[in-house]
CSV table of N, CA and C in Angstrom, one decimal:
chain,number,residue,atom,x,y,z
A,1,TYR,N,-51.6,129.1,41.9
A,1,TYR,CA,-51.3,127.8,41.5
A,1,TYR,C,-49.8,127.5,41.6
A,2,GLU,N,-49.5,126.3,41.8
A,2,GLU,CA,-48.1,125.9,41.9
A,2,GLU,C,-47.7,125.2,40.6
A,3,PHE,N,-46.7,125.7,39.9
A,3,PHE,CA,-46.2,125.1,38.7
A,3,PHE,C,-44.8,124.5,39.0
A,4,SER,N,-44.9,123.1,39.1
A,4,SER,CA,-43.7,122.4,39.5
A,4,SER,C,-43.9,120.9,39.0
A,5,ARG,N,-42.8,120.2,39.0
A,5,ARG,CA,-42.9,118.8,38.7
A,5,ARG,C,-43.8,118.1,39.7
A,6,ARG,N,-43.6,118.5,41.0
A,6,ARG,CA,-44.4,117.9,42.0
A,6,ARG,C,-45.9,118.1,41.8
A,7,ALA,N,-46.2,119.3,41.5
A,7,ALA,CA,-47.7,119.6,41.2
A,7,ALA,C,-48.2,118.9,40.0
A,8,ALA,N,-47.3,118.8,38.9
A,8,ALA,CA,-47.8,118.2,37.7
A,8,ALA,C,-48.1,116.7,37.8
A,9,VAL,N,-47.4,116.0,38.7
A,9,VAL,CA,-47.6,114.6,38.9
A,9,VAL,C,-48.4,114.2,40.1
A,10,HIS,N,-48.8,115.2,40.9
A,10,HIS,CA,-49.5,114.9,42.1
A,10,HIS,C,-50.8,114.0,41.9
A,11,GLY,N,-50.8,112.9,42.7
A,11,GLY,CA,-51.9,112.0,42.6
A,11,GLY,C,-52.0,111.1,41.4
A,12,MET,N,-50.9,111.1,40.6
A,12,MET,CA,-51.0,110.4,39.3
A,12,MET,C,-50.4,109.0,39.4
A,13,ASP,N,-51.0,108.1,38.8
A,13,ASP,CA,-50.5,106.8,38.6
A,13,ASP,C,-49.8,106.8,37.2
A,14,PRO,N,-48.5,106.7,37.2
A,14,PRO,CA,-47.8,106.8,35.9
A,14,PRO,C,-48.1,105.7,34.9
A,15,GLN,N,-48.7,104.6,35.4
A,15,GLN,CA,-49.1,103.5,34.5
A,15,GLN,C,-50.5,103.7,34.0
A,16,ASN,N,-51.2,104.6,34.6
A,16,ASN,CA,-52.6,104.9,34.2
A,16,ASN,C,-52.9,106.4,34.5
A,17,ILE,N,-52.4,107.2,33.7
A,17,ILE,CA,-52.5,108.7,33.9
A,17,ILE,C,-54.0,109.1,33.9
A,18,ASN,N,-54.7,108.5,33.0
A,18,ASN,CA,-56.1,108.9,32.9
A,18,ASN,C,-57.0,108.5,34.1
A,19,ALA,N,-56.5,107.7,35.0
A,19,ALA,CA,-57.3,107.4,36.2
A,19,ALA,C,-57.5,108.7,37.0
A,20,LEU,N,-56.6,109.6,36.9
A,20,LEU,CA,-56.8,110.9,37.6
A,20,LEU,C,-57.8,111.8,36.8
A,21,TYR,N,-57.7,111.8,35.5
A,21,TYR,CA,-58.5,112.7,34.7
A,21,TYR,C,-59.8,112.2,34.1
A,22,LYS,N,-59.9,110.9,33.9
A,22,LYS,CA,-61.1,110.3,33.4
A,22,LYS,C,-61.6,110.9,32.1
A,23,LEU,N,-60.7,111.1,31.2
A,23,LEU,CA,-61.1,111.6,29.9
A,23,LEU,C,-61.7,110.5,29.0
A,24,GLN,N,-62.6,110.9,28.2
A,24,GLN,CA,-63.3,110.0,27.3
A,24,GLN,C,-62.3,109.7,26.1
A,25,PRO,N,-62.5,108.5,25.5
A,25,PRO,CA,-61.7,108.2,24.3
A,25,PRO,C,-61.9,109.2,23.2
A,26,MET,N,-60.9,109.4,22.4
A,26,MET,CA,-61.0,110.3,21.3
A,26,MET,C,-61.6,109.6,20.1
A,27,ASP,N,-62.4,110.2,19.3
A,27,ASP,CA,-63.0,109.7,18.1
A,27,ASP,C,-62.7,110.6,17.0
A,28,LEU,N,-61.9,110.2,16.0
A,28,LEU,CA,-61.5,111.0,14.9
A,28,LEU,C,-62.6,111.5,14.1
A,29,ALA,N,-63.6,110.7,13.8
A,29,ALA,CA,-64.7,111.1,13.0
A,29,ALA,C,-65.5,112.2,13.7
A,30,ARG,N,-65.7,112.1,14.9
A,30,ARG,CA,-66.4,113.1,15.7
A,30,ARG,C,-65.6,114.4,15.8
A,31,LEU,N,-64.3,114.3,16.0
A,31,LEU,CA,-63.5,115.5,16.1
A,31,LEU,C,-63.6,116.3,14.7
A,32,LYS,N,-63.4,115.5,13.6
A,32,LYS,CA,-63.5,116.1,12.3
A,32,LYS,C,-64.9,116.8,12.1
A,33,GLN,N,-65.9,116.0,12.4
A,33,GLN,CA,-67.3,116.5,12.3
A,33,GLN,C,-67.5,117.8,13.1
A,34,ASN,N,-67.0,117.9,14.3
A,34,ASN,CA,-67.2,119.1,15.1
A,34,ASN,C,-66.4,120.2,14.5
A,35,PHE,N,-65.2,120.0,14.0
A,35,PHE,CA,-64.4,121.1,13.4
A,35,PHE,C,-65.1,121.6,12.1
A,36,ILE,N,-65.6,120.7,11.3
A,36,ILE,CA,-66.3,121.1,10.1
A,36,ILE,C,-67.6,121.8,10.4
A,37,ARG,N,-68.3,121.4,11.4
A,37,ARG,CA,-69.6,122.0,11.7
A,37,ARG,C,-69.4,123.4,12.5
A,38,ASN,N,-68.4,123.4,13.4
A,38,ASN,CA,-68.4,124.6,14.3
A,38,ASN,C,-67.3,125.6,14.1
A,39,VAL,N,-66.1,125.2,13.5
A,39,VAL,CA,-65.0,126.1,13.3
A,39,VAL,C,-64.9,126.5,11.9
A,40,LEU,N,-64.8,125.6,11.0
A,40,LEU,CA,-64.6,125.9,9.6
A,40,LEU,C,-65.5,127.0,9.0
A,41,PRO,N,-66.9,126.9,9.3
A,41,PRO,CA,-67.8,127.9,8.8
A,41,PRO,C,-67.5,129.3,9.3
A,42,LEU,N,-67.0,129.3,10.5
A,42,LEU,CA,-66.7,130.6,11.1
A,42,LEU,C,-65.5,131.2,10.4
A,43,LEU,N,-64.5,130.4,10.1
A,43,LEU,CA,-63.3,130.9,9.4
A,43,LEU,C,-63.7,131.4,8.0
A,44,GLN,N,-64.5,130.6,7.3
A,44,GLN,CA,-64.9,130.9,6.0
A,44,GLN,C,-65.8,132.1,5.8
A,45,SER,N,-66.7,132.3,6.8
A,45,SER,CA,-67.7,133.3,6.7
A,45,SER,C,-67.2,134.7,7.1
A,46,HIS,N,-66.0,134.8,7.6
A,46,HIS,CA,-65.4,136.0,8.1
A,46,HIS,C,-64.0,136.2,7.5
A,47,PRO,N,-63.9,136.4,6.2
A,47,PRO,CA,-62.6,136.5,5.5
A,47,PRO,C,-61.9,137.8,5.9
A,48,GLN,N,-62.6,138.8,6.5
A,48,GLN,CA,-61.9,140.0,6.9
A,48,GLN,C,-61.3,139.9,8.3
A,49,VAL,N,-61.5,138.8,9.0
A,49,VAL,CA,-61.0,138.6,10.3
A,49,VAL,C,-59.8,137.7,10.2
A,50,ARG,N,-58.7,138.0,11.0
A,50,ARG,CA,-57.5,137.1,11.0
A,50,ARG,C,-57.7,136.2,12.2
A,51,PHE,N,-57.7,134.9,11.9
A,51,PHE,CA,-57.9,133.9,13.0
A,51,PHE,C,-56.5,133.2,13.3
A,52,THR,N,-56.3,133.0,14.5
A,52,THR,CA,-55.0,132.4,15.0
A,52,THR,C,-55.4,131.2,15.8
A,53,LEU,N,-55.1,130.0,15.2
A,53,LEU,CA,-55.3,128.7,15.9
A,53,LEU,C,-54.0,128.4,16.6
A,54,VAL,N,-54.1,127.9,17.8
A,54,VAL,CA,-52.9,127.6,18.6
A,54,VAL,C,-52.9,126.2,19.1
A,55,TRP,N,-51.9,125.4,18.8
A,55,TRP,CA,-51.7,124.1,19.4
A,55,TRP,C,-50.8,124.3,20.6
A,56,PRO,N,-51.4,124.3,21.8
A,56,PRO,CA,-50.6,124.7,23.0
A,56,PRO,C,-49.7,123.6,23.4
A,57,PRO,N,-48.7,123.9,24.2
A,57,PRO,CA,-47.6,122.9,24.6
A,57,PRO,C,-48.1,122.1,25.8
A,58,TYR,N,-49.0,121.1,25.6
A,58,TYR,CA,-49.3,120.2,26.6
A,58,TYR,C,-48.0,119.4,27.0
A,59,SER,N,-48.0,119.1,28.3
A,59,SER,CA,-46.8,118.4,28.8
A,59,SER,C,-46.6,117.0,28.1
A,60,ILE,N,-45.4,116.5,28.2
A,60,ILE,CA,-45.2,115.1,27.6
A,60,ILE,C,-46.1,114.1,28.3
A,61,LEU,N,-46.5,114.4,29.5
A,61,LEU,CA,-47.5,113.5,30.2
A,61,LEU,C,-48.8,113.4,29.5
A,62,ALA,N,-49.3,114.5,28.9
A,62,ALA,CA,-50.5,114.5,28.2
A,62,ALA,C,-50.4,113.5,27.0
A,63,TRP,N,-49.3,113.6,26.3
A,63,TRP,CA,-49.1,112.7,25.2
A,63,TRP,C,-48.9,111.2,25.6
A,64,LEU,N,-48.3,111.0,26.8
A,64,LEU,CA,-48.2,109.7,27.3
A,64,LEU,C,-49.6,109.1,27.6
A,65,ASP,N,-50.4,110.0,28.2
A,65,ASP,CA,-51.8,109.6,28.5
A,65,ASP,C,-52.5,109.2,27.2
A,66,LEU,N,-52.4,110.0,26.2
A,66,LEU,CA,-53.0,109.7,24.9
A,66,LEU,C,-52.5,108.3,24.4
A,67,ARG,N,-51.2,108.1,24.5
A,67,ARG,CA,-50.7,106.8,24.1
A,67,ARG,C,-51.3,105.7,25.0
A,68,GLN,N,-51.3,105.8,26.3
A,68,GLN,CA,-51.9,104.8,27.1
A,68,GLN,C,-53.3,104.5,26.8
A,69,ARG,N,-54.1,105.5,26.4
A,69,ARG,CA,-55.5,105.4,26.1
A,69,ARG,C,-55.7,104.9,24.6
A,70,GLY,N,-54.7,104.7,23.9
A,70,GLY,CA,-54.8,104.3,22.5
A,70,GLY,C,-55.3,105.5,21.6
A,71,SER,N,-55.1,106.7,22.0
A,71,SER,CA,-55.6,107.9,21.2
A,71,SER,C,-54.5,108.7,20.6
A,72,LEU,N,-53.3,108.4,20.8
A,72,LEU,CA,-52.2,109.2,20.3
A,72,LEU,C,-52.3,109.4,18.8
A,73,GLU,N,-52.5,108.4,18.0
A,73,GLU,CA,-52.6,108.5,16.5
A,73,GLU,C,-53.8,109.3,16.1
A,74,THR,N,-54.9,109.2,16.9
A,74,THR,CA,-56.1,110.0,16.6
A,74,THR,C,-55.8,111.5,16.8
A,75,ALA,N,-55.1,111.8,17.9
A,75,ALA,CA,-54.8,113.2,18.1
A,75,ALA,C,-53.9,113.8,17.1
A,76,LEU,N,-52.9,113.0,16.6
A,76,LEU,CA,-52.0,113.4,15.6
A,76,LEU,C,-52.7,113.6,14.2
A,77,ALA,N,-53.6,112.6,14.0
A,77,ALA,CA,-54.4,112.7,12.7
A,77,ALA,C,-55.3,113.9,12.7
A,78,PHE,N,-55.8,114.3,13.8
A,78,PHE,CA,-56.7,115.5,13.9
A,78,PHE,C,-55.9,116.7,13.7
A,79,ARG,N,-54.7,116.8,14.2
A,79,ARG,CA,-53.8,117.9,14.0
A,79,ARG,C,-53.6,118.1,12.5
A,80,SER,N,-53.3,117.0,11.8
A,80,SER,CA,-53.1,117.1,10.3
A,80,SER,C,-54.4,117.5,9.6
A,81,PHE,N,-55.5,116.9,10.0
A,81,PHE,CA,-56.8,117.3,9.4
A,81,PHE,C,-57.0,118.8,9.5
A,82,VAL,N,-56.8,119.4,10.6
A,82,VAL,CA,-57.0,120.8,10.8
A,82,VAL,C,-56.1,121.6,9.9
A,83,ALA,N,-54.8,121.2,9.8
A,83,ALA,CA,-53.9,121.9,8.9
A,83,ALA,C,-54.3,121.8,7.5
A,84,VAL,N,-54.8,120.7,7.0
A,84,VAL,CA,-55.3,120.5,5.6
A,84,VAL,C,-56.5,121.4,5.5
A,85,SER,N,-57.4,121.4,6.4
A,85,SER,CA,-58.7,122.1,6.3
A,85,SER,C,-58.5,123.6,6.3
A,86,VAL,N,-57.5,124.2,6.9
A,86,VAL,CA,-57.3,125.6,6.9
A,86,VAL,C,-56.3,126.1,5.9
A,87,ALA,N,-55.7,125.1,5.2
A,87,ALA,CA,-54.6,125.5,4.2
A,87,ALA,C,-55.1,126.5,3.2
A,88,GLY,N,-56.4,126.4,2.8
A,88,GLY,CA,-56.9,127.3,1.8
A,88,GLY,C,-57.5,128.6,2.4
A,89,GLN,N,-57.4,128.8,3.7
A,89,GLN,CA,-58.0,129.9,4.3
A,89,GLN,C,-56.9,131.0,4.6
A,90,PRO,N,-56.8,132.0,3.7
A,90,PRO,CA,-55.7,133.0,3.9
A,90,PRO,C,-55.8,133.8,5.1
A,91,ASN,N,-57.0,133.8,5.8
A,91,ASN,CA,-57.2,134.5,7.0
A,91,ASN,C,-56.9,133.7,8.3
A,92,THR,N,-56.3,132.5,8.1
A,92,THR,CA,-56.1,131.6,9.3
A,92,THR,C,-54.7,131.1,9.4
A,93,ASP,N,-54.1,131.2,10.6
A,93,ASP,CA,-52.8,130.7,10.8
A,93,ASP,C,-52.9,129.7,12.0
A,94,ILE,N,-51.9,128.8,11.9
A,94,ILE,CA,-51.8,127.8,13.0
A,94,ILE,C,-50.4,128.0,13.6
A,95,PHE,N,-50.3,128.1,14.9
A,95,PHE,CA,-49.1,128.2,15.6
A,95,PHE,C,-49.0,126.9,16.5
A,96,ASP,N,-47.9,126.2,16.3
A,96,ASP,CA,-47.8,124.9,16.9
A,96,ASP,C,-46.7,124.8,17.9
A,97,PHE,N,-47.0,124.6,19.2
A,97,PHE,CA,-46.0,124.6,20.2
A,97,PHE,C,-46.0,123.2,20.9
A,98,GLN,N,-46.7,122.2,20.3
A,98,GLN,CA,-46.8,120.9,21.0
A,98,GLN,C,-45.6,120.0,20.9
A,99,ALA,N,-44.7,120.3,20.0
A,99,ALA,CA,-43.5,119.4,19.9
A,99,ALA,C,-42.3,120.0,20.5
A,100,ASP,N,-42.4,121.1,21.2
A,100,ASP,CA,-41.3,121.8,21.9
A,100,ASP,C,-40.9,121.1,23.1
A,101,VAL,N,-40.0,120.1,23.0
A,101,VAL,CA,-39.7,119.3,24.1
A,101,VAL,C,-39.0,120.1,25.3
A,102,GLU,N,-38.4,121.2,24.9
A,102,GLU,CA,-37.7,122.0,26.0
A,102,GLU,C,-38.8,122.5,27.0
A,103,ILE,N,-40.0,122.7,26.5
A,103,ILE,CA,-41.1,123.1,27.3
A,103,ILE,C,-41.9,121.8,27.8
A,104,THR,N,-42.4,121.0,26.9
A,104,THR,CA,-43.3,119.9,27.2
A,104,THR,C,-42.6,118.9,28.1
A,105,GLY,N,-41.3,118.8,28.0
A,105,GLY,CA,-40.5,117.8,28.8
A,105,GLY,C,-40.1,118.3,30.1
A,106,ASN,N,-40.3,119.6,30.4
A,106,ASN,CA,-39.9,120.2,31.7
A,106,ASN,C,-41.2,120.4,32.5
A,107,LEU,N,-41.4,119.5,33.4
A,107,LEU,CA,-42.7,119.5,34.2
A,107,LEU,C,-42.7,120.6,35.2
A,108,ASP,N,-41.6,121.3,35.4
A,108,ASP,CA,-41.6,122.5,36.3
A,108,ASP,C,-42.5,123.6,35.7
A,109,HIS,N,-42.8,123.5,34.4
A,109,HIS,CA,-43.6,124.6,33.7
A,109,HIS,C,-45.1,124.3,34.0
A,110,TYR,N,-45.5,123.2,34.6
A,110,TYR,CA,-46.9,122.8,34.6
A,110,TYR,C,-47.5,122.6,36.0
A,111,LYS,N,-48.8,122.8,36.1
A,111,LYS,CA,-49.5,122.5,37.4
A,111,LYS,C,-50.3,121.2,37.3
A,112,ASP,N,-50.4,120.7,36.1
A,112,ASP,CA,-51.0,119.3,35.8
A,112,ASP,C,-50.5,119.0,34.4
A,113,ILE,N,-51.0,118.0,33.8
A,113,ILE,CA,-50.5,117.5,32.5
A,113,ILE,C,-50.8,118.5,31.3
A,114,PHE,N,-51.8,119.4,31.5
A,114,PHE,CA,-52.2,120.3,30.5
A,114,PHE,C,-51.8,121.8,30.7
A,115,HIS,N,-51.9,122.2,31.9
A,115,HIS,CA,-51.9,123.7,32.2
A,115,HIS,C,-50.4,124.1,32.5
A,116,TYR,N,-50.0,125.1,31.7
A,116,TYR,CA,-48.6,125.6,31.8
A,116,TYR,C,-48.6,127.0,32.4
A,117,SER,N,-47.5,127.4,32.8
A,117,SER,CA,-47.4,128.7,33.6
A,117,SER,C,-47.6,129.9,32.8
A,118,PRO,N,-47.9,131.0,33.4
A,118,PRO,CA,-48.0,132.3,32.7
A,118,PRO,C,-46.8,132.7,31.9
A,119,ALA,N,-45.6,132.3,32.4
A,119,ALA,CA,-44.4,132.6,31.7
A,119,ALA,C,-44.4,131.9,30.3
A,120,ILE,N,-44.9,130.7,30.2
A,120,ILE,CA,-45.0,130.0,28.9
A,120,ILE,C,-46.0,130.7,28.1
A,121,SER,N,-47.1,131.1,28.7
A,121,SER,CA,-48.1,131.9,27.9
A,121,SER,C,-47.5,133.1,27.3
A,122,ARG,N,-46.7,133.8,28.1
A,122,ARG,CA,-46.1,135.1,27.5
A,122,ARG,C,-45.1,134.7,26.4
A,123,TRP,N,-44.3,133.6,26.6
A,123,TRP,CA,-43.4,133.2,25.6
A,123,TRP,C,-44.1,132.9,24.3
A,124,MET,N,-45.2,132.2,24.4
A,124,MET,CA,-46.0,131.8,23.2
A,124,MET,C,-46.5,133.1,22.5
A,125,LEU,N,-47.0,134.0,23.3
A,125,LEU,CA,-47.5,135.3,22.7
A,125,LEU,C,-46.4,136.0,22.0
A,126,GLU,N,-45.2,136.0,22.5
A,126,GLU,CA,-44.1,136.7,21.8
A,126,GLU,C,-43.8,136.0,20.5
A,127,ARG,N,-43.8,134.6,20.5
A,127,ARG,CA,-43.6,133.9,19.3
A,127,ARG,C,-44.7,134.2,18.2
A,128,ILE,N,-45.9,134.2,18.7
A,128,ILE,CA,-47.0,134.5,17.7
A,128,ILE,C,-46.9,135.9,17.2
A,129,ALA,N,-46.6,136.9,18.0
A,129,ALA,CA,-46.4,138.3,17.6
A,129,ALA,C,-45.3,138.4,16.5
A,130,HIS,N,-44.3,137.6,16.7
A,130,HIS,CA,-43.2,137.7,15.7
A,130,HIS,C,-43.4,136.7,14.5
A,131,ARG,N,-44.5,136.0,14.5
A,131,ARG,CA,-44.9,135.1,13.5
A,131,ARG,C,-43.9,133.9,13.5
A,132,ASP,N,-43.3,133.6,14.6
A,132,ASP,CA,-42.4,132.5,14.8
A,132,ASP,C,-43.3,131.3,15.2
A,133,ARG,N,-43.0,130.2,14.7
A,133,ARG,CA,-43.8,128.9,15.0
A,133,ARG,C,-45.1,128.9,14.1
A,134,ARG,N,-45.3,129.8,13.2
A,134,ARG,CA,-46.4,129.7,12.3
A,134,ARG,C,-46.2,128.4,11.5
A,135,SER,N,-47.2,127.5,11.5
A,135,SER,CA,-47.0,126.2,11.0
A,135,SER,C,-48.0,125.9,9.9
A,136,GLN,N,-47.5,125.2,8.8
A,136,GLN,CA,-48.4,124.7,7.8
A,136,GLN,C,-48.3,123.2,7.8
A,137,LEU,N,-49.0,122.5,6.9
A,137,LEU,CA,-49.0,121.0,6.9
A,137,LEU,C,-47.7,120.4,7.1
A,138,PRO,N,-46.7,120.7,6.3
A,138,PRO,CA,-45.4,120.0,6.4
A,138,PRO,C,-44.8,120.2,7.8
A,139,ASP,N,-45.0,121.4,8.4
A,139,ASP,CA,-44.5,121.6,9.8
A,139,ASP,C,-45.3,120.8,10.8
A,140,ILE,N,-46.6,120.7,10.6
A,140,ILE,CA,-47.4,119.9,11.5
A,140,ILE,C,-47.0,118.4,11.4
A,141,GLU,N,-46.8,117.9,10.2
A,141,GLU,CA,-46.4,116.5,10.0
A,141,GLU,C,-45.0,116.3,10.7
A,142,THR,N,-44.1,117.2,10.5
A,142,THR,CA,-42.8,117.0,11.2
A,142,THR,C,-43.0,117.0,12.7
A,143,ASN,N,-43.8,117.9,13.2
A,143,ASN,CA,-44.1,118.0,14.7
A,143,ASN,C,-44.8,116.7,15.1
A,144,ASN,N,-45.7,116.2,14.3
A,144,ASN,CA,-46.4,114.9,14.6
A,144,ASN,C,-45.4,113.8,14.8
A,145,ARG,N,-44.4,113.7,14.0
A,145,ARG,CA,-43.3,112.7,14.1
A,145,ARG,C,-42.6,112.9,15.4
A,146,ARG,N,-42.3,114.2,15.7
A,146,ARG,CA,-41.5,114.5,17.0
A,146,ARG,C,-42.4,114.1,18.2
A,147,ILE,N,-43.6,114.5,18.2
A,147,ILE,CA,-44.5,114.1,19.3
A,147,ILE,C,-44.6,112.6,19.5
A,148,ARG,N,-44.8,111.9,18.4
A,148,ARG,CA,-44.9,110.5,18.4
A,148,ARG,C,-43.6,109.9,19.0
A,149,GLU,N,-42.5,110.3,18.6
A,149,GLU,CA,-41.2,109.8,19.1
A,149,GLU,C,-41.1,110.1,20.6
A,150,GLN,N,-41.5,111.3,21.0
A,150,GLN,CA,-41.4,111.7,22.5
A,150,GLN,C,-42.4,110.8,23.3
A,151,ALA,N,-43.6,110.6,22.8
A,151,ALA,CA,-44.6,109.8,23.5
A,151,ALA,C,-44.3,108.3,23.5
A,152,LEU,N,-43.5,107.9,22.5
A,152,LEU,CA,-43.1,106.5,22.5
A,152,LEU,C,-41.8,106.2,23.2
A,153,GLY,N,-41.1,107.3,23.6
A,153,GLY,CA,-39.9,107.2,24.3
A,153,GLY,C,-38.7,106.9,23.4
A,154,ARG,N,-38.8,107.4,22.2
A,154,ARG,CA,-37.7,107.1,21.3
A,154,ARG,C,-36.7,108.2,21.2
């Protein structure tokens, strides 16, 4: 794979990013329902297992796409919902890399709007191993504001 700005934007219409990806609209109620039905019971029924949830560093273009599709606030609300839902789970950590503009804003790390290079994967694993970027609700809310500002170009 080629990880470069050229690869990340190949075939993309900047005014309609989703024309290339054809992703469905996000539905917050459905996202919450799926998390409650499929993930939360797993976390709760295995207290002896340590779970690591990772919010990966999608490129700024992914957040621009969500904004264009009217789903930015839905995505941010779901991030907060997950943080609230796992707050009482001592066996579950969230590591949030989505507001790291040094990564998300550098398209040379990406092959498309979502997929980042192995070097970024290694960097994330190092942060997780050192418990750096472990995030709780206040951190998620701060990062939501940062993501919103980035996606809105502020």
